[in-house]
Amino acid sequence: AVVAAYVMITSFTLPLLAQEWNLSNIFASTIASSTFIGMFIGTLSAGIISDYFGRKKSAMFLLFIGSFFSVLSGFIGSPTLFIIFRILSGIGFGGSMPVLNAYLTEFLNVSIRGKYLVYLESSWAIGSIFIAIVHMFIARNFTWRLDYIFLGAGFIPFLLLFTVPESPKYLLIREKKEEFEKLFNYNIKEKIIVPKKEKVTINALFKKGYLVRSLNILLLWFTMSFGYYGIFVWVKGILAQKGVDVVLTDWYTFYMFLAQLPGYLLAAYLIEKIGRRKSVLLFALGTAISSVIFASVSSNILVLIFSLVVSIFCMGEWGLTYAYTPELYPTTMRGTANGVSGALTRFSGFIAPFYTSYFLERGNINIGLMGIAILFLLTGILNFIFLPETLKKEVD
């Protein structure tokens, strides 16, 4: 939730930052993209770090870094220093996401894993709604700096992690039998048979047996990030170009954030009802079709309705992506797979604001939205064809 608040804060504050510091659209896009530079570094390294040091310790360290530098961002007086602090906080928050995803995965039975991983990802909607409420009812009446100070909420999960144990699967795979028995009060009488240890590298994701699934799941992550951030980072600009009153753009953005939650809940239901592959295809098609309609309509009421539909399908797909990915890899590779996938989304998120601003400046954002729709359509079809179904199946 806190990571979502950290990322989506730019949807509300970017125009205010540009106004206060007299920034061009390109420089404002650089501020938005700096978020993903840090998150790219964090996610790329977090998987390997968590596989080596453990899920719990890695998550705590990364959450602290993200929260600390986010709060400091609220006191910055120059755009250059602001970008630096956004990068540093991005390293922390970006790295914490794949670590926590792998952490929860290793506590869950395969029969309920998909549903609860989507529930975990639904916290993104809660975080988006949280920062929207902070901005709409508190910060907007005073200063955008309060938005960033409220990101100190990240210290709450940091403290809560002190109360939970390390991942049991991680302890077993690292042959830490004594620590496992002490934490879980369970005496292991027989010799534990664990998967063969191997050096976990990024190259392992592209070896024979994993190449096709890795390429397809990375395409899914790229598409999810590009589409989501391409729309939401500049959503106020998109709405304004479609004729929505400036005052209403804040409220429309707020409603879009609210619509994310039912998207996650619908995905959590369908992922166990019809499986991973069908769900991914359904939500990809839903995002593509609703994006085309959103691009085509012009009346305020239709713009609002289909912006909400886009939000529902797009965020449902994101939740499915987070649940599906760790199920495609064994425990020894899971953290690295999550980390690399997350890193790609940061690269995608980095270029997405520039993509949208290009079409905004030329007054043809509808073409930009069509491009996003085509990307979702192709990704959904390819994933359905090439990725295996993991419903109630254990990779390792």
Short mmCIF file of C-alpha atoms in Angstrom, two decimals:
data_model
loop_
_atom_site.label_atom_id
_atom_site.label_comp_id
_atom_site.label_asym_id
_atom_site.label_seq_id
_atom_site.Cartn_x
_atom_site.Cartn_y
_atom_site.Cartn_z
CA ALA A 1 0.00 0.00 0.00
CA VAL A 2 2.79 2.42 0.89
CA VAL A 3 4.63 1.65 -2.35
CA ALA A 4 1.48 2.49 -4.30
CA ALA A 5 1.13 5.78 -2.43
CA TYR A 6 4.78 6.54 -3.18
CA VAL A 7 4.31 5.97 -6.92
CA MET A 8 0.83 7.39 -7.44
CA ILE A 9 1.55 10.57 -5.51
CA THR A 10 2.87 12.01 -8.77
CA SER A 11 -0.58 11.83 -10.36
CA PHE A 12 -1.68 14.60 -8.01
CA THR A 13 1.53 16.51 -7.31
CA LEU A 14 3.30 16.56 -10.69
CA PRO A 15 1.30 19.55 -12.02
CA LEU A 16 1.89 21.38 -8.73
CA LEU A 17 5.63 20.71 -8.83
CA ALA A 18 5.80 21.90 -12.43
CA GLN A 19 3.94 25.08 -11.52
CA GLU A 20 6.00 25.90 -8.41
CA TRP A 21 9.36 25.29 -10.09
CA ASN A 22 8.28 26.51 -13.54
CA LEU A 23 9.10 23.19 -15.23
CA SER A 24 8.48 22.10 -18.81
CA ASN A 25 6.48 18.93 -19.52
CA ILE A 26 9.72 17.12 -20.39
CA PHE A 27 11.40 18.04 -17.10
CA ALA A 28 8.20 17.17 -15.21
CA SER A 29 8.24 13.78 -16.95
CA THR A 30 11.83 13.39 -15.76
CA ILE A 31 10.65 13.84 -12.17
CA ALA A 32 7.98 11.17 -12.71
CA SER A 33 10.47 8.85 -14.38
CA SER A 34 13.08 9.32 -11.65
CA THR A 35 10.74 7.30 -9.46
CA PHE A 36 11.32 4.31 -11.70
CA ILE A 37 15.09 4.76 -11.95
CA GLY A 38 15.33 4.08 -8.23
CA MET A 39 12.74 1.31 -8.36
CA PHE A 40 14.63 -0.31 -11.25
CA ILE A 41 17.80 -0.45 -9.19
CA GLY A 42 15.90 -1.70 -6.15
CA THR A 43 13.96 -4.44 -7.89
CA LEU A 44 16.91 -5.66 -9.95
CA SER A 45 19.04 -6.20 -6.85
CA ALA A 46 16.36 -7.08 -4.28
CA GLY A 47 15.68 -10.56 -5.60
CA ILE A 48 19.29 -11.63 -5.36
CA ILE A 49 19.67 -9.94 -1.96
CA SER A 50 16.56 -11.64 -0.55
CA ASP A 51 17.68 -15.02 -1.87
CA TYR A 52 20.97 -14.54 -0.01
CA PHE A 53 20.05 -12.67 3.19
CA GLY A 54 16.44 -13.76 3.60
CA ARG A 55 13.05 -12.27 2.82
CA LYS A 56 12.34 -10.62 6.18
CA LYS A 57 15.61 -8.74 6.71
CA SER A 58 15.69 -7.55 3.11
CA ALA A 59 12.10 -6.29 3.25
CA MET A 60 12.72 -4.37 6.49
CA PHE A 61 15.85 -2.67 5.21
CA LEU A 62 14.24 -1.65 1.92
CA LEU A 63 11.07 -0.32 3.56
CA PHE A 64 13.13 1.84 5.90
CA ILE A 65 15.15 3.34 3.04
CA GLY A 66 12.01 4.07 1.03
CA SER A 67 10.14 5.71 3.89
CA PHE A 68 13.09 7.77 5.13
CA PHE A 69 13.91 9.44 1.82
CA SER A 70 10.25 9.91 0.91
CA VAL A 71 9.64 12.00 4.02
CA LEU A 72 12.77 14.03 3.31
CA SER A 73 11.43 14.75 -0.21
CA GLY A 74 8.73 16.88 1.41
CA PHE A 75 11.37 19.34 2.62
CA ILE A 76 13.30 19.73 -0.64
CA GLY A 77 13.57 23.15 -2.27
CA SER A 78 15.06 22.32 -5.69
CA PRO A 79 13.89 19.98 -8.49
CA THR A 80 17.35 18.43 -8.93
CA LEU A 81 17.66 17.44 -5.28
CA PHE A 82 14.04 16.28 -5.34
CA ILE A 83 14.87 13.88 -8.18
CA ILE A 84 17.85 12.50 -6.24
CA PHE A 85 15.70 11.79 -3.19
CA ARG A 86 13.01 10.20 -5.35
CA ILE A 87 15.61 7.85 -6.79
CA LEU A 88 16.88 6.89 -3.33
CA SER A 89 13.40 6.27 -1.96
CA GLY A 90 12.57 4.35 -5.13
CA ILE A 91 15.42 1.93 -4.46
CA GLY A 92 13.84 1.08 -1.13
CA PHE A 93 10.21 0.85 -2.15
CA GLY A 94 10.95 -0.75 -5.51
CA GLY A 95 13.02 -3.48 -3.92
CA SER A 96 10.51 -4.20 -1.18
CA MET A 97 7.74 -5.24 -3.58
CA PRO A 98 9.27 -8.42 -5.10
CA VAL A 99 10.75 -9.38 -1.72
CA LEU A 100 7.38 -9.24 0.03
CA ASN A 101 5.74 -11.04 -2.86
CA ALA A 102 8.20 -13.95 -2.61
CA TYR A 103 7.89 -13.85 1.19
CA LEU A 104 4.12 -14.33 1.19
CA THR A 105 4.29 -16.94 -1.59
CA GLU A 106 6.41 -19.19 0.60
CA PHE A 107 3.89 -19.14 3.46
CA LEU A 108 0.91 -20.15 1.34
CA ASN A 109 -0.44 -23.53 0.31
CA VAL A 110 -0.74 -23.98 -3.45
CA SER A 111 -4.55 -24.34 -3.16
CA ILE A 112 -5.02 -20.75 -1.94
CA ARG A 113 -1.82 -19.07 -3.11
CA GLY A 114 -3.20 -17.30 -6.19
CA LYS A 115 -6.12 -15.71 -4.39
CA TYR A 116 -4.06 -14.40 -1.49
CA LEU A 117 -1.30 -13.06 -3.71
CA VAL A 118 -3.91 -11.03 -5.55
CA TYR A 119 -5.20 -9.84 -2.17
CA LEU A 120 -1.65 -8.76 -1.34
CA GLU A 121 -1.41 -6.87 -4.60
CA SER A 122 -4.81 -5.27 -3.94
CA SER A 123 -3.06 -3.26 -1.25
CA TRP A 124 -1.87 -1.16 -4.20
CA ALA A 125 -5.42 0.11 -4.55
CA ILE A 126 -5.56 0.84 -0.82
CA GLY A 127 -2.33 2.82 -1.03
CA SER A 128 -3.58 4.75 -4.06
CA ILE A 129 -6.81 5.57 -2.26
CA PHE A 130 -4.87 6.56 0.86
CA ILE A 131 -2.70 9.10 -0.94
CA ALA A 132 -5.73 10.36 -2.88
CA ILE A 133 -7.56 11.04 0.39
CA VAL A 134 -4.48 12.72 1.86
CA HIS A 135 -4.21 14.99 -1.15
CA MET A 136 -7.91 15.73 -1.68
CA PHE A 137 -8.80 16.44 1.95
CA ILE A 138 -5.55 17.58 3.55
CA ALA A 139 -2.58 18.51 1.34
CA ARG A 140 -4.59 20.28 -1.38
CA ASN A 141 -5.69 22.84 1.18
CA PHE A 142 -2.11 23.57 2.31
CA THR A 143 0.89 22.32 0.32
CA TRP A 144 1.95 19.36 -1.85
CA ARG A 145 4.78 18.76 0.65
CA LEU A 146 2.32 17.17 3.07
CA ASP A 147 1.66 14.44 0.50
CA TYR A 148 5.28 13.33 0.75
CA ILE A 149 5.51 13.69 4.52
CA PHE A 150 2.54 11.33 4.87
CA LEU A 151 4.61 8.66 3.12
CA GLY A 152 6.19 8.18 6.52
CA ALA A 153 3.38 5.63 6.87
CA GLY A 154 5.95 3.21 5.44
CA PHE A 155 7.50 2.93 8.88
CA ILE A 156 4.37 1.06 10.04
CA PRO A 157 4.97 -2.14 8.00
CA PHE A 158 8.67 -1.82 8.81
CA LEU A 159 7.85 -2.12 12.51
CA LEU A 160 5.28 -4.87 11.96
CA LEU A 161 7.88 -7.07 10.26
CA PHE A 162 9.70 -7.35 13.61
CA THR A 163 6.80 -9.52 14.79
CA VAL A 164 6.80 -12.13 11.98
CA PRO A 165 9.22 -15.02 11.27
CA GLU A 166 11.43 -15.63 8.29
CA SER A 167 9.98 -17.61 5.37
CA PRO A 168 9.90 -21.32 6.29
CA LYS A 169 10.72 -22.38 2.74
CA TYR A 170 13.69 -20.03 2.65
CA LEU A 171 15.05 -21.50 5.90
CA LEU A 172 14.70 -25.05 4.58
CA ILE A 173 16.23 -24.31 1.21
CA ARG A 174 19.20 -22.74 3.01
CA GLU A 175 19.39 -25.76 5.32
CA LYS A 176 18.84 -23.69 8.47
CA LYS A 177 17.18 -26.53 10.34
CA GLU A 178 17.81 -25.22 13.86
CA GLU A 179 16.40 -21.78 13.11
CA PHE A 180 13.34 -23.36 11.46
CA GLU A 181 12.64 -25.58 14.48
CA LYS A 182 13.05 -22.68 16.90
CA LEU A 183 10.77 -20.29 14.99
CA PHE A 184 7.99 -22.74 14.17
CA ASN A 185 8.27 -25.03 17.23
CA TYR A 186 8.48 -28.06 14.98
CA ASN A 187 10.98 -30.86 15.37
CA ILE A 188 12.26 -32.18 12.06
CA LYS A 189 13.00 -35.85 12.72
CA GLU A 190 13.68 -36.98 9.18
CA LYS A 191 16.24 -35.71 6.77
CA ILE A 192 14.82 -32.88 4.72
CA ILE A 193 14.97 -33.33 0.97
CA VAL A 194 15.39 -29.91 -0.56
CA PRO A 195 15.76 -28.88 -4.18
CA LYS A 196 19.29 -29.07 -5.51
CA LYS A 197 21.16 -25.89 -4.70
CA GLU A 198 22.31 -23.84 -7.62
CA LYS A 199 23.87 -20.48 -8.05
CA VAL A 200 20.99 -18.08 -8.58
CA THR A 201 21.74 -15.69 -11.43
CA ILE A 202 19.65 -13.75 -13.88
CA ASN A 203 20.91 -16.04 -16.64
CA ALA A 204 19.13 -18.96 -14.95
CA LEU A 205 15.80 -17.45 -15.97
CA PHE A 206 16.69 -17.86 -19.64
CA LYS A 207 18.07 -21.38 -19.61
CA LYS A 208 16.38 -24.27 -21.38
CA GLY A 209 13.03 -24.98 -19.76
CA TYR A 210 12.49 -21.39 -18.62
CA LEU A 211 13.28 -19.27 -21.70
CA VAL A 212 9.80 -19.18 -23.22
CA ARG A 213 7.99 -18.57 -19.94
CA SER A 214 10.49 -15.90 -18.88
CA LEU A 215 10.17 -13.98 -22.15
CA ASN A 216 6.38 -14.09 -21.97
CA ILE A 217 6.06 -13.16 -18.32
CA LEU A 218 8.52 -10.29 -18.81
CA LEU A 219 6.40 -9.06 -21.71
CA LEU A 220 3.39 -9.14 -19.39
CA TRP A 221 5.22 -7.11 -16.74
CA PHE A 222 6.41 -4.58 -19.34
CA THR A 223 2.90 -4.15 -20.72
CA MET A 224 1.32 -3.81 -17.28
CA SER A 225 3.73 -1.08 -16.24
CA PHE A 226 3.73 0.79 -19.54
CA GLY A 227 -0.05 0.86 -19.75
CA TYR A 228 -0.68 1.69 -16.12
CA TYR A 229 1.88 4.46 -15.72
CA GLY A 230 1.31 5.72 -19.23
CA ILE A 231 -2.27 6.45 -18.22
CA PHE A 232 -2.10 7.25 -14.50
CA VAL A 233 1.01 9.44 -14.22
CA TRP A 234 -0.48 11.96 -16.67
CA VAL A 235 -4.13 11.13 -16.00
CA LYS A 236 -5.02 14.72 -15.13
CA GLY A 237 -3.51 15.88 -18.42
CA ILE A 238 -5.39 13.17 -20.33
CA LEU A 239 -8.67 14.13 -18.72
CA ALA A 240 -8.07 17.83 -19.38
CA GLN A 241 -7.34 17.14 -23.07
CA LYS A 242 -10.61 15.22 -23.28
CA GLY A 243 -12.47 18.30 -22.09
CA VAL A 244 -12.88 17.59 -18.38
CA ASP A 245 -12.91 20.72 -16.22
CA VAL A 246 -9.66 21.34 -14.34
CA VAL A 247 -11.41 21.21 -10.98
CA LEU A 248 -13.03 17.88 -11.85
CA THR A 249 -9.77 16.21 -12.91
CA ASP A 250 -8.74 15.76 -9.26
CA TRP A 251 -12.06 14.09 -8.49
CA TYR A 252 -12.00 11.89 -11.59
CA THR A 253 -8.50 10.76 -10.64
CA PHE A 254 -9.74 10.01 -7.14
CA TYR A 255 -12.60 7.90 -8.53
CA MET A 256 -10.18 6.00 -10.79
CA PHE A 257 -8.10 5.12 -7.74
CA LEU A 258 -11.23 3.89 -5.95
CA ALA A 259 -12.07 1.67 -8.96
CA GLN A 260 -8.78 -0.18 -8.58
CA LEU A 261 -10.01 -2.11 -5.54
CA PRO A 262 -12.94 -3.93 -7.21
CA GLY A 263 -10.54 -4.77 -10.05
CA TYR A 264 -8.26 -6.61 -7.64
CA LEU A 265 -11.15 -8.34 -5.88
CA LEU A 266 -12.61 -9.56 -9.18
CA ALA A 267 -9.18 -10.90 -10.17
CA ALA A 268 -8.81 -12.65 -6.80
CA TYR A 269 -12.09 -14.44 -7.41
CA LEU A 270 -11.48 -15.42 -11.02
CA ILE A 271 -7.88 -16.57 -10.59
CA GLU A 272 -9.06 -19.56 -8.53
CA LYS A 273 -12.31 -20.00 -10.48
CA ILE A 274 -11.12 -20.12 -14.10
CA GLY A 275 -7.34 -20.31 -13.67
CA ARG A 276 -4.37 -18.07 -14.37
CA ARG A 277 -4.16 -18.21 -18.17
CA LYS A 278 -7.83 -17.44 -18.82
CA SER A 279 -7.86 -14.68 -16.22
CA VAL A 280 -4.79 -12.99 -17.68
CA LEU A 281 -6.34 -13.12 -21.16
CA LEU A 282 -9.71 -11.82 -19.94
CA PHE A 283 -8.26 -8.81 -18.11
CA ALA A 284 -5.84 -8.01 -20.94
CA LEU A 285 -8.71 -7.96 -23.44
CA GLY A 286 -10.82 -5.93 -21.02
CA THR A 287 -8.06 -3.34 -20.65
CA ALA A 288 -7.51 -3.16 -24.40
CA ILE A 289 -11.19 -2.76 -25.30
CA SER A 290 -11.97 -0.25 -22.55
CA SER A 291 -8.87 1.80 -23.48
CA VAL A 292 -10.09 2.04 -27.08
CA ILE A 293 -13.52 3.23 -25.92
CA PHE A 294 -11.94 5.63 -23.39
CA ALA A 295 -9.90 7.09 -26.24
CA SER A 296 -12.98 7.50 -28.43
CA VAL A 297 -15.54 9.11 -26.09
CA SER A 298 -15.72 12.83 -25.34
CA SER A 299 -18.67 13.54 -23.01
CA ASN A 300 -17.76 13.91 -19.35
CA ILE A 301 -19.99 11.09 -18.15
CA LEU A 302 -18.64 8.59 -20.71
CA VAL A 303 -15.06 9.67 -20.01
CA LEU A 304 -15.65 9.01 -16.32
CA ILE A 305 -17.37 5.64 -16.86
CA PHE A 306 -14.72 4.21 -19.17
CA SER A 307 -11.83 5.63 -17.15
CA LEU A 308 -13.23 3.57 -14.27
CA VAL A 309 -13.56 0.46 -16.46
CA VAL A 310 -9.95 0.85 -17.63
CA SER A 311 -8.87 1.14 -14.00
CA ILE A 312 -10.77 -2.02 -13.00
CA PHE A 313 -9.35 -4.22 -15.76
CA CYS A 314 -5.83 -2.77 -15.67
CA MET A 315 -5.42 -3.23 -11.93
CA GLY A 316 -7.01 -6.67 -11.98
CA GLU A 317 -4.40 -7.68 -14.57
CA TRP A 318 -1.65 -6.28 -12.38
CA GLY A 319 -2.81 -8.37 -9.44
CA LEU A 320 -2.88 -11.49 -11.62
CA THR A 321 0.65 -10.78 -12.82
CA TYR A 322 2.00 -10.64 -9.28
CA ALA A 323 0.24 -13.87 -8.33
CA TYR A 324 1.15 -15.77 -11.49
CA THR A 325 4.87 -14.97 -11.70
CA PRO A 326 6.17 -16.69 -8.52
CA GLU A 327 4.20 -19.83 -9.38
CA LEU A 328 6.17 -20.25 -12.60
CA TYR A 329 9.52 -20.72 -10.83
CA PRO A 330 10.95 -22.96 -8.08
CA THR A 331 11.87 -21.59 -4.66
CA THR A 332 15.56 -21.21 -5.54
CA MET A 333 14.74 -18.87 -8.43
CA ARG A 334 11.59 -17.17 -7.18
CA GLY A 335 13.16 -14.11 -5.62
CA THR A 336 15.37 -13.48 -8.63
CA ALA A 337 12.46 -13.95 -11.04
CA ASN A 338 10.36 -11.46 -9.10
CA GLY A 339 13.26 -9.04 -8.93
CA VAL A 340 14.04 -9.12 -12.65
CA SER A 341 10.35 -8.84 -13.55
CA GLY A 342 9.96 -5.90 -11.21
CA ALA A 343 13.07 -4.24 -12.63
CA LEU A 344 11.63 -4.41 -16.13
CA THR A 345 8.46 -2.69 -14.95
CA ARG A 346 10.58 0.18 -13.65
CA PHE A 347 12.23 0.58 -17.04
CA SER A 348 8.79 0.46 -18.64
CA GLY A 349 7.46 2.92 -16.07
CA PHE A 350 10.43 5.19 -16.79
CA ILE A 351 9.62 5.55 -20.49
CA ALA A 352 5.82 5.58 -20.12
CA PRO A 353 5.50 9.23 -18.91
CA PHE A 354 7.57 10.43 -21.88
CA TYR A 355 5.36 8.38 -24.22
CA THR A 356 2.20 10.00 -22.85
CA SER A 357 3.63 13.52 -22.72
CA TYR A 358 4.63 13.18 -26.40
CA PHE A 359 1.00 12.67 -27.42
CA LEU A 360 -0.30 15.23 -24.92
CA GLU A 361 1.92 17.97 -26.32
CA ARG A 362 0.66 17.21 -29.84
CA GLY A 363 -2.97 17.15 -28.77
CA ASN A 364 -3.62 13.56 -29.91
CA ILE A 365 -3.65 11.53 -26.70
CA ASN A 366 -6.29 9.27 -28.27
CA ILE A 367 -3.63 7.78 -30.55
CA GLY A 368 -1.42 7.14 -27.52
CA LEU A 369 -4.25 5.30 -25.77
CA MET A 370 -4.81 3.19 -28.89
CA GLY A 371 -1.16 2.15 -28.81
CA ILE A 372 -1.52 1.00 -25.21
CA ALA A 373 -4.64 -0.99 -26.15
CA ILE A 374 -2.80 -2.83 -28.94
CA LEU A 375 0.05 -3.70 -26.57
CA PHE A 376 -2.39 -5.25 -24.06
CA LEU A 377 -4.15 -7.21 -26.79
CA LEU A 378 -0.96 -8.79 -28.14
CA THR A 379 0.41 -9.54 -24.67
CA GLY A 380 -2.77 -11.23 -23.51
CA ILE A 381 -2.89 -13.51 -26.55
CA LEU A 382 0.80 -14.47 -26.39
CA ASN A 383 0.64 -15.21 -22.66
CA PHE A 384 -2.43 -17.39 -23.13
CA ILE A 385 -0.69 -19.39 -25.85
CA PHE A 386 2.74 -19.87 -24.31
CA LEU A 387 2.43 -19.79 -20.50
CA PRO A 388 1.43 -22.93 -18.54
CA GLU A 389 -1.54 -23.11 -16.19
CA THR A 390 -0.46 -23.22 -12.52
CA LEU A 391 -3.86 -23.50 -10.81
CA LYS A 392 -3.38 -25.83 -7.81
CA LYS A 393 0.05 -26.88 -9.06
CA GLU A 394 3.42 -26.66 -7.33
CA VAL A 395 6.43 -25.91 -9.55
CA ASP A 396 8.96 -27.40 -7.15
#
